Short mmCIF file of C-alpha atoms and ligand atoms in Angstrom, two decimals:
data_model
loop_
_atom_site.label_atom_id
_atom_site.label_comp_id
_atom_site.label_asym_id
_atom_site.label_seq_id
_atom_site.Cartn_x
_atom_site.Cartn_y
_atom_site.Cartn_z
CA UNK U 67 129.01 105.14 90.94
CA UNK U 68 126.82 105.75 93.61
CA UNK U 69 126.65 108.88 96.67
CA UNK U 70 126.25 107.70 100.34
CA UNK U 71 125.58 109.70 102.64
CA UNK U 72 127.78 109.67 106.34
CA UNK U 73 125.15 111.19 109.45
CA UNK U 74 127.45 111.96 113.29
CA UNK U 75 125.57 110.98 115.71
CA UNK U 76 128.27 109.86 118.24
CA UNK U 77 128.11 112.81 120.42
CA UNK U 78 127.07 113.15 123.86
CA UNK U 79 124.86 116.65 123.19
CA UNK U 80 125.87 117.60 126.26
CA UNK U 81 125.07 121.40 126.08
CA UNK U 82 121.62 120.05 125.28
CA UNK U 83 121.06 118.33 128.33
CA UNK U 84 118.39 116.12 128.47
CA UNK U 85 117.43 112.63 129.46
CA UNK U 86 118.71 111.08 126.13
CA UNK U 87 120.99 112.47 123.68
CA UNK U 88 120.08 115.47 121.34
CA UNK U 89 119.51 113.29 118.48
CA UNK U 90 116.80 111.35 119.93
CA UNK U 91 115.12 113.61 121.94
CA UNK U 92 111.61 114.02 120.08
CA UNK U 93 110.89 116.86 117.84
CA UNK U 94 107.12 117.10 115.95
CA UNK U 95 106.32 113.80 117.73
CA UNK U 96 109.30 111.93 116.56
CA UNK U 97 113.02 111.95 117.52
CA UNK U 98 115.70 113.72 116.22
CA UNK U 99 117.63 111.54 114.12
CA UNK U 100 114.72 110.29 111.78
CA UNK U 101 114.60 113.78 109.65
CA UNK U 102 118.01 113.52 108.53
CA UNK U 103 117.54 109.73 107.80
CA UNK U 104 115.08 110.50 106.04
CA UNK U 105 116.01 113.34 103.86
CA UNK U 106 119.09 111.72 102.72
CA UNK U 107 118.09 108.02 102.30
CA UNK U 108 115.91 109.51 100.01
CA UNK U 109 118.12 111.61 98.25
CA UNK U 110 121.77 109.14 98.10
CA UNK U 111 121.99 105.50 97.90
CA UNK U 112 122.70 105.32 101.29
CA UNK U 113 123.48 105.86 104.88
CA UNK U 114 125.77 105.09 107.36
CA UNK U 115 125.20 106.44 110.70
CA UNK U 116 128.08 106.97 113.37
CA UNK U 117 126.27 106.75 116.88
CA UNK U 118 127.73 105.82 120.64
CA UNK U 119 128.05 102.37 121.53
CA UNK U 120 125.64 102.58 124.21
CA UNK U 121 123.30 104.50 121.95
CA UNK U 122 122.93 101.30 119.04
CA UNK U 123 119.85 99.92 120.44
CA UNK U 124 118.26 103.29 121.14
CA UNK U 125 119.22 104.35 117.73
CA UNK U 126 117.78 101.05 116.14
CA UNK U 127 114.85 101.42 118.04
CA UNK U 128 114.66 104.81 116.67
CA UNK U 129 114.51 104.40 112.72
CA UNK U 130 113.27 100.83 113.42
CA UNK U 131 110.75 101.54 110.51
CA UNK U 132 113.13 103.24 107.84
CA UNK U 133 114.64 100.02 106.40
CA UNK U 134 118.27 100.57 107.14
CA UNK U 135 120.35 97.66 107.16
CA UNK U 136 122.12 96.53 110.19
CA UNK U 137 125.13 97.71 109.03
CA UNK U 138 124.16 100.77 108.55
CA UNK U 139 124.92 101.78 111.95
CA UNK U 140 128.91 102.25 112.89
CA UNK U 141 130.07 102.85 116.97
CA UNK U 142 131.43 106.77 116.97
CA UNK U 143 134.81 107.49 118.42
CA UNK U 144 135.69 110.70 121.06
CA UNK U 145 135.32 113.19 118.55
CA UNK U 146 133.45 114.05 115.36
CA UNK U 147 136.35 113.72 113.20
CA UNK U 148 136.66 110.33 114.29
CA UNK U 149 133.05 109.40 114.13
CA UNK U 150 133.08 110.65 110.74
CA UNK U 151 136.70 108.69 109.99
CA UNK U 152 135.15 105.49 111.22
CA UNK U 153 131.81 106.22 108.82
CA UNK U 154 134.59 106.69 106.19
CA UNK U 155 135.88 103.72 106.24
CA UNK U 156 132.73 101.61 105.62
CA UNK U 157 131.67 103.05 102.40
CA UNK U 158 131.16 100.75 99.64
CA UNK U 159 133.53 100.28 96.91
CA UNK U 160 131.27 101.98 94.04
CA UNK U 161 130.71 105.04 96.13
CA UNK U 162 132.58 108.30 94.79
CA UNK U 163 130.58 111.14 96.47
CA UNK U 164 130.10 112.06 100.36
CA UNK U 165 127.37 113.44 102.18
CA UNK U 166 128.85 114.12 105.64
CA UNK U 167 125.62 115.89 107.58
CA UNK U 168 125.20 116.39 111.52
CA UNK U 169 121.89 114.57 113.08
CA UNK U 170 121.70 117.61 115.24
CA UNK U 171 120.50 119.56 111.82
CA UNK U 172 117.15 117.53 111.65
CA UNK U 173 115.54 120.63 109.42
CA UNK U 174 118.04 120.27 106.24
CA UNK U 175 116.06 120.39 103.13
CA UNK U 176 115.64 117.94 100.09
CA UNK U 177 116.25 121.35 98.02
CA UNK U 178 119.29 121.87 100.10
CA UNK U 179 120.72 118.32 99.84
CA UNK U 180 120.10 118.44 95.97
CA UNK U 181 122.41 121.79 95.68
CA UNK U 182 124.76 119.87 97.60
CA UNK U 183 125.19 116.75 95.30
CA UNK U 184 125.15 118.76 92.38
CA UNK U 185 127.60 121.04 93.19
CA UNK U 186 129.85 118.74 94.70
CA UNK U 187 129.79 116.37 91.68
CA UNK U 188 130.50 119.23 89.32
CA UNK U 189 133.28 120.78 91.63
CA UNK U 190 134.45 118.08 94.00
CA UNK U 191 133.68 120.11 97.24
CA UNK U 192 130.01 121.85 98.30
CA UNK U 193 129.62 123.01 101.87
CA UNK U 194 126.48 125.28 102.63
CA UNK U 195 127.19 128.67 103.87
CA UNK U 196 125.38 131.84 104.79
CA UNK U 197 126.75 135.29 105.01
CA UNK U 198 126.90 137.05 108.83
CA UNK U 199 124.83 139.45 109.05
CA UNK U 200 125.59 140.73 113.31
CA UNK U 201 128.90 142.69 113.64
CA UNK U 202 131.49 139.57 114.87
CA UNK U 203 133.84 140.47 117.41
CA UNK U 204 137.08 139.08 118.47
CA UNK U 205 137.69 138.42 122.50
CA UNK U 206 140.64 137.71 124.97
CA UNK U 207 140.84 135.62 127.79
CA UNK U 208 138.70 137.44 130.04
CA UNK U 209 135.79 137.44 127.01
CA UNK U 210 136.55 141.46 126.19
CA UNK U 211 136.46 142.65 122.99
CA UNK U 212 139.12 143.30 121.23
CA UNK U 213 138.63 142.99 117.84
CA UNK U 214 135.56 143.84 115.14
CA UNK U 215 136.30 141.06 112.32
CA UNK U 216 135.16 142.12 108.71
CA UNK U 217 132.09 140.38 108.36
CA UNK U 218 132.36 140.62 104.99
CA UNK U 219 134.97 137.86 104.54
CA UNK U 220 133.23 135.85 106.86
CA UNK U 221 130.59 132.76 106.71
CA UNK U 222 129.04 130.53 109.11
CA UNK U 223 128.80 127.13 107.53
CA UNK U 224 126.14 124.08 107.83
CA UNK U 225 125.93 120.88 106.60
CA UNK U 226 125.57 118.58 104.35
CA UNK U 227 129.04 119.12 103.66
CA UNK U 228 129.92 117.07 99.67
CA UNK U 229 133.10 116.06 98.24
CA UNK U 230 134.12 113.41 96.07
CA UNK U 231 135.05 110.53 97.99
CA UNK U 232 138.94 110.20 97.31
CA UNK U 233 139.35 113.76 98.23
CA UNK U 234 137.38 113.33 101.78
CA UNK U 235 139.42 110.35 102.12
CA UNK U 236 142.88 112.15 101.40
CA UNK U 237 141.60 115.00 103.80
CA UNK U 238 140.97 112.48 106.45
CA UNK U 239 144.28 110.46 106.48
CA UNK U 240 146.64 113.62 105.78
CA UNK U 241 145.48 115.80 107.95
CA UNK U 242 145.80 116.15 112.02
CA UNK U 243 144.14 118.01 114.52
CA UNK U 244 140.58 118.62 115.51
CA UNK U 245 138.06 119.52 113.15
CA UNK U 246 134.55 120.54 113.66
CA UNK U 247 134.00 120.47 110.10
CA UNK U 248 134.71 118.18 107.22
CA UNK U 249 135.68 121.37 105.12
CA UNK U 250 138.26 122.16 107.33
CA UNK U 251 140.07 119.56 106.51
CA UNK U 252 139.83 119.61 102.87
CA UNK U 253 140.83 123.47 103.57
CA UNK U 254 144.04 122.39 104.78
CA UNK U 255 144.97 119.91 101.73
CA UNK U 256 144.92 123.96 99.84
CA UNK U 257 142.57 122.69 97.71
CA UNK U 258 139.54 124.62 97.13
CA UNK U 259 136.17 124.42 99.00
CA UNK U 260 133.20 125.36 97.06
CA UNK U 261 130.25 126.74 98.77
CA UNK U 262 126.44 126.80 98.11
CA UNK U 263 123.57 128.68 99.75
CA UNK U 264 122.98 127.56 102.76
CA UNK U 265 119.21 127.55 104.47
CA UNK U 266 118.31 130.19 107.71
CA UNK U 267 115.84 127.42 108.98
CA UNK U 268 118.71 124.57 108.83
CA UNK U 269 119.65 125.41 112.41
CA UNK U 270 121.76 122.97 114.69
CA UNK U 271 120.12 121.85 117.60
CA UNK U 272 123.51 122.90 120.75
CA UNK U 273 121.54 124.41 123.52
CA UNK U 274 118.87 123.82 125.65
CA UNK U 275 116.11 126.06 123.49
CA UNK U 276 117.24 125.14 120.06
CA UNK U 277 114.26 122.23 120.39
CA UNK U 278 111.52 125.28 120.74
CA UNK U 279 112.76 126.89 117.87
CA UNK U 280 112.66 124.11 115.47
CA UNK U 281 109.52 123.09 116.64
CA UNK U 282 108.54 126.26 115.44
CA UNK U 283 109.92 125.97 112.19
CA UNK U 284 108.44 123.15 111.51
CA UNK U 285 105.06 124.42 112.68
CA UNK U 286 105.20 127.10 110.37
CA UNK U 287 106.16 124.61 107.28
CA UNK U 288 102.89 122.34 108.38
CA UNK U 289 100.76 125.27 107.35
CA UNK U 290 98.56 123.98 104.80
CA UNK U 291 99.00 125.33 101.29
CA UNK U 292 96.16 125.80 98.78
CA UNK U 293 96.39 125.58 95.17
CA UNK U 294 93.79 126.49 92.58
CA UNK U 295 92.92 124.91 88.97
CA UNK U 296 90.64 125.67 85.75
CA UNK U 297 89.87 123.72 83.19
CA UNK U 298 87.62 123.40 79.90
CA UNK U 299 87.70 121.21 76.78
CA UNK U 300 85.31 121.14 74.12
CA UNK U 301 82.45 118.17 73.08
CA UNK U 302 83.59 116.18 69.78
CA UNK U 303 81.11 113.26 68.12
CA UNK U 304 83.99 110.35 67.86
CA UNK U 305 86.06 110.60 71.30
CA UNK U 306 85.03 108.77 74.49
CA UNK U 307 84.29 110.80 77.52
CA UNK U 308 86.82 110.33 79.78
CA UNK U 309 86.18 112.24 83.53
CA UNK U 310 87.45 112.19 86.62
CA UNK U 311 89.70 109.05 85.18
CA UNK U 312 86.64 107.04 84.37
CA UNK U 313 85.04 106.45 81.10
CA UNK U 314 81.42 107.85 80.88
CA UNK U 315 78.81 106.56 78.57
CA UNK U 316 78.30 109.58 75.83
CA UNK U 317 77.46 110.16 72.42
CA UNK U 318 80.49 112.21 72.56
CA UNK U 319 83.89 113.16 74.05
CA UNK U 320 86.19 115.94 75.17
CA UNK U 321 88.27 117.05 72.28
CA UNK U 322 92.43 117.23 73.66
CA UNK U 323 96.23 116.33 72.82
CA UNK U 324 95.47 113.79 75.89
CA UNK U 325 92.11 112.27 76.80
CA UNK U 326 90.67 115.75 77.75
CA UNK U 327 89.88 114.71 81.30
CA UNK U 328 89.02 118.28 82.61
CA UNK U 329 88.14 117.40 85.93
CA UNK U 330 92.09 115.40 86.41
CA UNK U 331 93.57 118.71 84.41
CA UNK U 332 92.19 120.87 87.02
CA UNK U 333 93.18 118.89 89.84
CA UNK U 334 96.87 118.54 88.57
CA UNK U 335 97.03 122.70 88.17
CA UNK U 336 95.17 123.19 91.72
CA UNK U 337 97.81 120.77 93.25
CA UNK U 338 101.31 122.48 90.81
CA UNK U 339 99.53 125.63 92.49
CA UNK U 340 99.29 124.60 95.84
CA UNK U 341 102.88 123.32 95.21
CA UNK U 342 103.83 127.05 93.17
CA UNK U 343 105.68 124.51 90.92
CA UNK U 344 103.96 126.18 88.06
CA UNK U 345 101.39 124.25 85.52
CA UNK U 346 100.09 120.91 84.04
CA UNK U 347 101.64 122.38 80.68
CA UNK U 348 104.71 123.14 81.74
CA UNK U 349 105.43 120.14 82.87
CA UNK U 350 103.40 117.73 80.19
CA UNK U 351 103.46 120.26 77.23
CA UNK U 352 100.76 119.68 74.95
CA UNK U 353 103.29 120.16 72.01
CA UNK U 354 104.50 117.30 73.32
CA UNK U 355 104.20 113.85 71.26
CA UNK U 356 104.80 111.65 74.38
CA UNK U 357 101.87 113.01 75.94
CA UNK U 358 99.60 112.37 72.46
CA UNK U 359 96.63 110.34 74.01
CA UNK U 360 98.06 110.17 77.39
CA UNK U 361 95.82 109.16 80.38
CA UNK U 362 95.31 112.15 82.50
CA UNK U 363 95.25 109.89 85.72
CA UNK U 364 98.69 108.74 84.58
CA UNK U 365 99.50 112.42 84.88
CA UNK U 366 97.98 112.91 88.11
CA UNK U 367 100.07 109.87 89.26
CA UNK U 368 103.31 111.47 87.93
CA UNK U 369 101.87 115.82 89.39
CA UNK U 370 101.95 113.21 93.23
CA UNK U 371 105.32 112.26 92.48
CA UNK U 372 106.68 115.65 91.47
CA UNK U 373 105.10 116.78 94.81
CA UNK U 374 106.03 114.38 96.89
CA UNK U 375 109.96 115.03 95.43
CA UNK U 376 109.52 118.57 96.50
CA UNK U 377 108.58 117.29 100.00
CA UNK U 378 104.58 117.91 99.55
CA UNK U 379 101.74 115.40 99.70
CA UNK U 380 98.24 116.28 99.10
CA UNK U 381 95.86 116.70 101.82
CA UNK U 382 92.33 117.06 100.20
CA UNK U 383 90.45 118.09 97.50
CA UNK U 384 87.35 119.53 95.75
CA UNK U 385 86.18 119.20 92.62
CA UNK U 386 83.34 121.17 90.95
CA UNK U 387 82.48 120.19 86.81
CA UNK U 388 80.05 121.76 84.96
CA UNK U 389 78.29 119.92 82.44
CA UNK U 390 74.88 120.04 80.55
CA UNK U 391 74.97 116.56 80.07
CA UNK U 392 75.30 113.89 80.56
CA UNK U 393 74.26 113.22 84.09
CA UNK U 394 77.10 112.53 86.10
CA UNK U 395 76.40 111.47 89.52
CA UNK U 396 76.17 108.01 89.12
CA UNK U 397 79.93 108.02 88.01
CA UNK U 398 81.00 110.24 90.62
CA UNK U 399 81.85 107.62 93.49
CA UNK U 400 84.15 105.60 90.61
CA UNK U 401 85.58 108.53 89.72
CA UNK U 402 86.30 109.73 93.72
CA UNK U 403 88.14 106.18 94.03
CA UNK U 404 90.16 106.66 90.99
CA UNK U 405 91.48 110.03 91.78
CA UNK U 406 92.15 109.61 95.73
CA UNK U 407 94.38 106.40 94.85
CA UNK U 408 96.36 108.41 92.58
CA UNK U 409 97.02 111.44 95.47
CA UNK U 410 97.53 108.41 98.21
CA UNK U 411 94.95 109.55 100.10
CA UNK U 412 91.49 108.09 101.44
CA UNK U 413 88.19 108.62 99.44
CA UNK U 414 87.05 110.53 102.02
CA UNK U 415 89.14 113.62 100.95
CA UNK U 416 88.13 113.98 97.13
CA UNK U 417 84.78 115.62 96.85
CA UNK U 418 83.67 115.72 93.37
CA UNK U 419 80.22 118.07 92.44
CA UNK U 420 78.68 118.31 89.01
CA UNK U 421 76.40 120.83 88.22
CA UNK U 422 74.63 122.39 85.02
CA UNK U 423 74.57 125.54 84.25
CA UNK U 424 70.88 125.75 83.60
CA UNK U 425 71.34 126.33 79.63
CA UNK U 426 74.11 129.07 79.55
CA UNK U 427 76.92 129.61 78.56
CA UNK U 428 79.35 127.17 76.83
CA UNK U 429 78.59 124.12 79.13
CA UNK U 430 74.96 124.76 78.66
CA UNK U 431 74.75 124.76 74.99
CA UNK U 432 76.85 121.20 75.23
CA UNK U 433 80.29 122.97 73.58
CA UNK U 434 82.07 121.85 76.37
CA UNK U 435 82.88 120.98 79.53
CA UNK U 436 84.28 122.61 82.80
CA UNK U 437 85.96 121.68 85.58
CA UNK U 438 87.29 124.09 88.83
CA UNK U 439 89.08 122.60 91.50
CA UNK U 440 90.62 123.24 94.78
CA UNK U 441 93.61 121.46 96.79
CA UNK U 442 95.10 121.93 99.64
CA UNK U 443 98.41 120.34 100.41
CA UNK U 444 101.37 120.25 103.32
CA UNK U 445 104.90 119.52 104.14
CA UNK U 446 105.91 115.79 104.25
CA UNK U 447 106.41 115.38 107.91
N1 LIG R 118 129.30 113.97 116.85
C1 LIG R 118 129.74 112.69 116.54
N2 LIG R 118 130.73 112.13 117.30
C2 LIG R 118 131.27 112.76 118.34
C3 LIG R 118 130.84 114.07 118.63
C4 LIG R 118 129.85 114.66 117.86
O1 LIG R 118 129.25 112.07 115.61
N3 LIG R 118 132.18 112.14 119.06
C5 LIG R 118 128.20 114.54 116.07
C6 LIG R 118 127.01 114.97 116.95
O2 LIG R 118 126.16 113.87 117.25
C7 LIG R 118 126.35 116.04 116.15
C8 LIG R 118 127.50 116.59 115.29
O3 LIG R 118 128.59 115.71 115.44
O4 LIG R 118 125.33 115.55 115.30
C9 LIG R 118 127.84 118.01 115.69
O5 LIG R 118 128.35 118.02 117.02
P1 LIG R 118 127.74 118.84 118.23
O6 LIG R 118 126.66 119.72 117.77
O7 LIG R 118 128.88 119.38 118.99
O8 LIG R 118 126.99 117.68 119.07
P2 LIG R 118 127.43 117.01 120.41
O9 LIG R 118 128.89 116.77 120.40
O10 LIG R 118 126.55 115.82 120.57
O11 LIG R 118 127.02 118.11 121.49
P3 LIG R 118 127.95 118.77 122.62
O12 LIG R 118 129.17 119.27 121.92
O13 LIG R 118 127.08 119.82 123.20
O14 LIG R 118 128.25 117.65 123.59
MG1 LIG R 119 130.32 118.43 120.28
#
């Protein structure tokens, strides 16, 4: 059983204006339709995109390095229901839950598309929603008010839009009319719709202006986020030394349910930190038999991925470890190498610094070692 994901694309954007169609107008250096490619591809097993004939090439073109097959792409029809009924009808067999999402909402979240596919499994139906907060009023032909609507009743709805598959379908084929929404469709079946939180920021780009103010969400979600980390293990006769991922001559090692690596355990809490996704033992408890032994680099690997699923990847870091002994620089290039691969990013961003502390304290009467380090990290682009 699998969940694809159906993105419209077929319209014209014509309140947008333009010289090319909303969707592939460029926004943070790249065009429109690539965010919500790449959000859901992610997130389902796949997408199918409904775009306008003349659009395929541009389109192609577009998300030419995202991997899509060439059938992911289907021609739109006049409206969105029927670019959406056309997307419909080239799902594959083993798919039972649909992601219908507009291209014009390039700022949807991973967090947002998760809610989504979880509640929609669970319930059958998840459409986003957000409560009104401006008094609504109802007007006649001539635009005068004549109504105040209780806003209390009300919701202004986004997408992605989720329902099990056979329902969408049913929804699709029963029911006429226009439909600017998937959920109003289902509605109509008088079956319920479920809905989840939606997201302020997930705003869909209609008029000339929208562009400006996503570019300035998305500025303020490239702000660079820094995350702190302490560590300290004690000095054992019998355990190797293991730093920084590499294995340093010793006549002995850091004493810990893992290897101990205090320089890797601070990283991983300075990047969770960075991340607020709390700390290196809530997430590889030391209580924990699977983590008995474990290479602390293998947990570094695993803190990147846990990031990177939360949308962050790591920018840079620094490293500070305080030891008496032994000396460390010569292992400090190895150990720069080791931990850059593991946060995908050049050696040029890991700084690692080992100092003594001239005799005192803990590190200086070889009990143990230290390790402090700083990360800074930002929003996958
Ligand atoms: N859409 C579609 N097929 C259509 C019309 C619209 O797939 N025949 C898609 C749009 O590309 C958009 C989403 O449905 O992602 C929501 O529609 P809207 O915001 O109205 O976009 P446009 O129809 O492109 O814009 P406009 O109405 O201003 O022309
Ligand atoms: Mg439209």
């Amino acid at each position: 059983m699998s969940c694809w994901a159906i993105i419209a694309a077929a319209g014209s954007g014509s309140r947008m204006g333009g010289d090319r169609v909303k969707t592939l107008q460029e926004l943070g250096g790249r065009p429109v339709i690539c965010y919500s490619v790449e959000r859901l591809k992610r997130a389902c097993d796949g997408v199918i995109i409904a775009v306008r004939e003349q659009d395929i090439r541009a389109f192609q073109h577009a998300l030419a390095g995202y991997d899509l097959p060439e059938d992911a792409f289907v021609v739109g029809g006049s409206d969105r229901r029927s670019s959406v009924h056309r997307a419909l009808s080239r799902l594959p067999e083993d798919c039972d839950l649909v992601l219908v999402h507009d291209a014009a909402r390039p700022l949807v979240s991973r967090t947002l598309i998760d809610r989504v596919i979880d509640h929609a499994r669970r319930l059958g139906s998840a459409v986003p929603a957000e409560p009104i907060t401006d008094t609504v009023k109802r007007v006649d032909q001539q635009g005068r008010s004549i109504e105040t609507l209780q806003r209390t009743v009300l919701r202004t709805v986004q997408t992605p839009q989720g329902f099990h598959r056979t329902l969408l379908e049913s929804a699709y084929e029963e029911v006429e009319g226009p439909a600017s929404d998937d959920a109003s469709l289902v509605e109509q079946l008088d079956l319920p719709v479920h809905l989840v939180d939606g997201e302020p920021e997930n705003i869909k780009l209609t008029l000339p202006g929208d562009l400006e103010r996503a570019e300035e969400i998305l500025a303020a979600h490239r702000m660079p986020r820094v995350g702190l980390g302490y560590d300290a293990h004690r000095l054992e006769k019998g355990r190797p030394l293991i730093l920084g991922g590499v294995e340093i001559p010793f006549d002995r090692g850091l004493m810990g349910h893992s290897d101990a690596d205090v320089a890797v355990h601070a990283l991983i809490d300075a990047l969770l930190g960075a991340a607020c996704l709390g700390d290196i033992g809530q997430h590889f408890s030391d209580t924990d038999m699977a983590y008995a032994g474990a290479s602390s680099l293998d947990l570094l690997y695993r803190t990147v991925d846990l990031l990177s699923q939360h949308g962050f990847v790591p920018s840079n870091a620094d490293i500070s470890i305080a030891a008496q002994q032994p000396r460390l620089a010569p292992h400090i290039p190895a150990m720069r190498l080791r931990l850059a691969e593991a946060m995908k990013v050049s050696e040029g961003r890991v700084s690692i610094k080992a100092t003594t502390t001239e005799g005192m304290g803990f590190e200086g009467r070889g009990e143990g070692i230290s390790a402090r380090a700083v990360a800074l990290i930002h929003i996958r682009r």
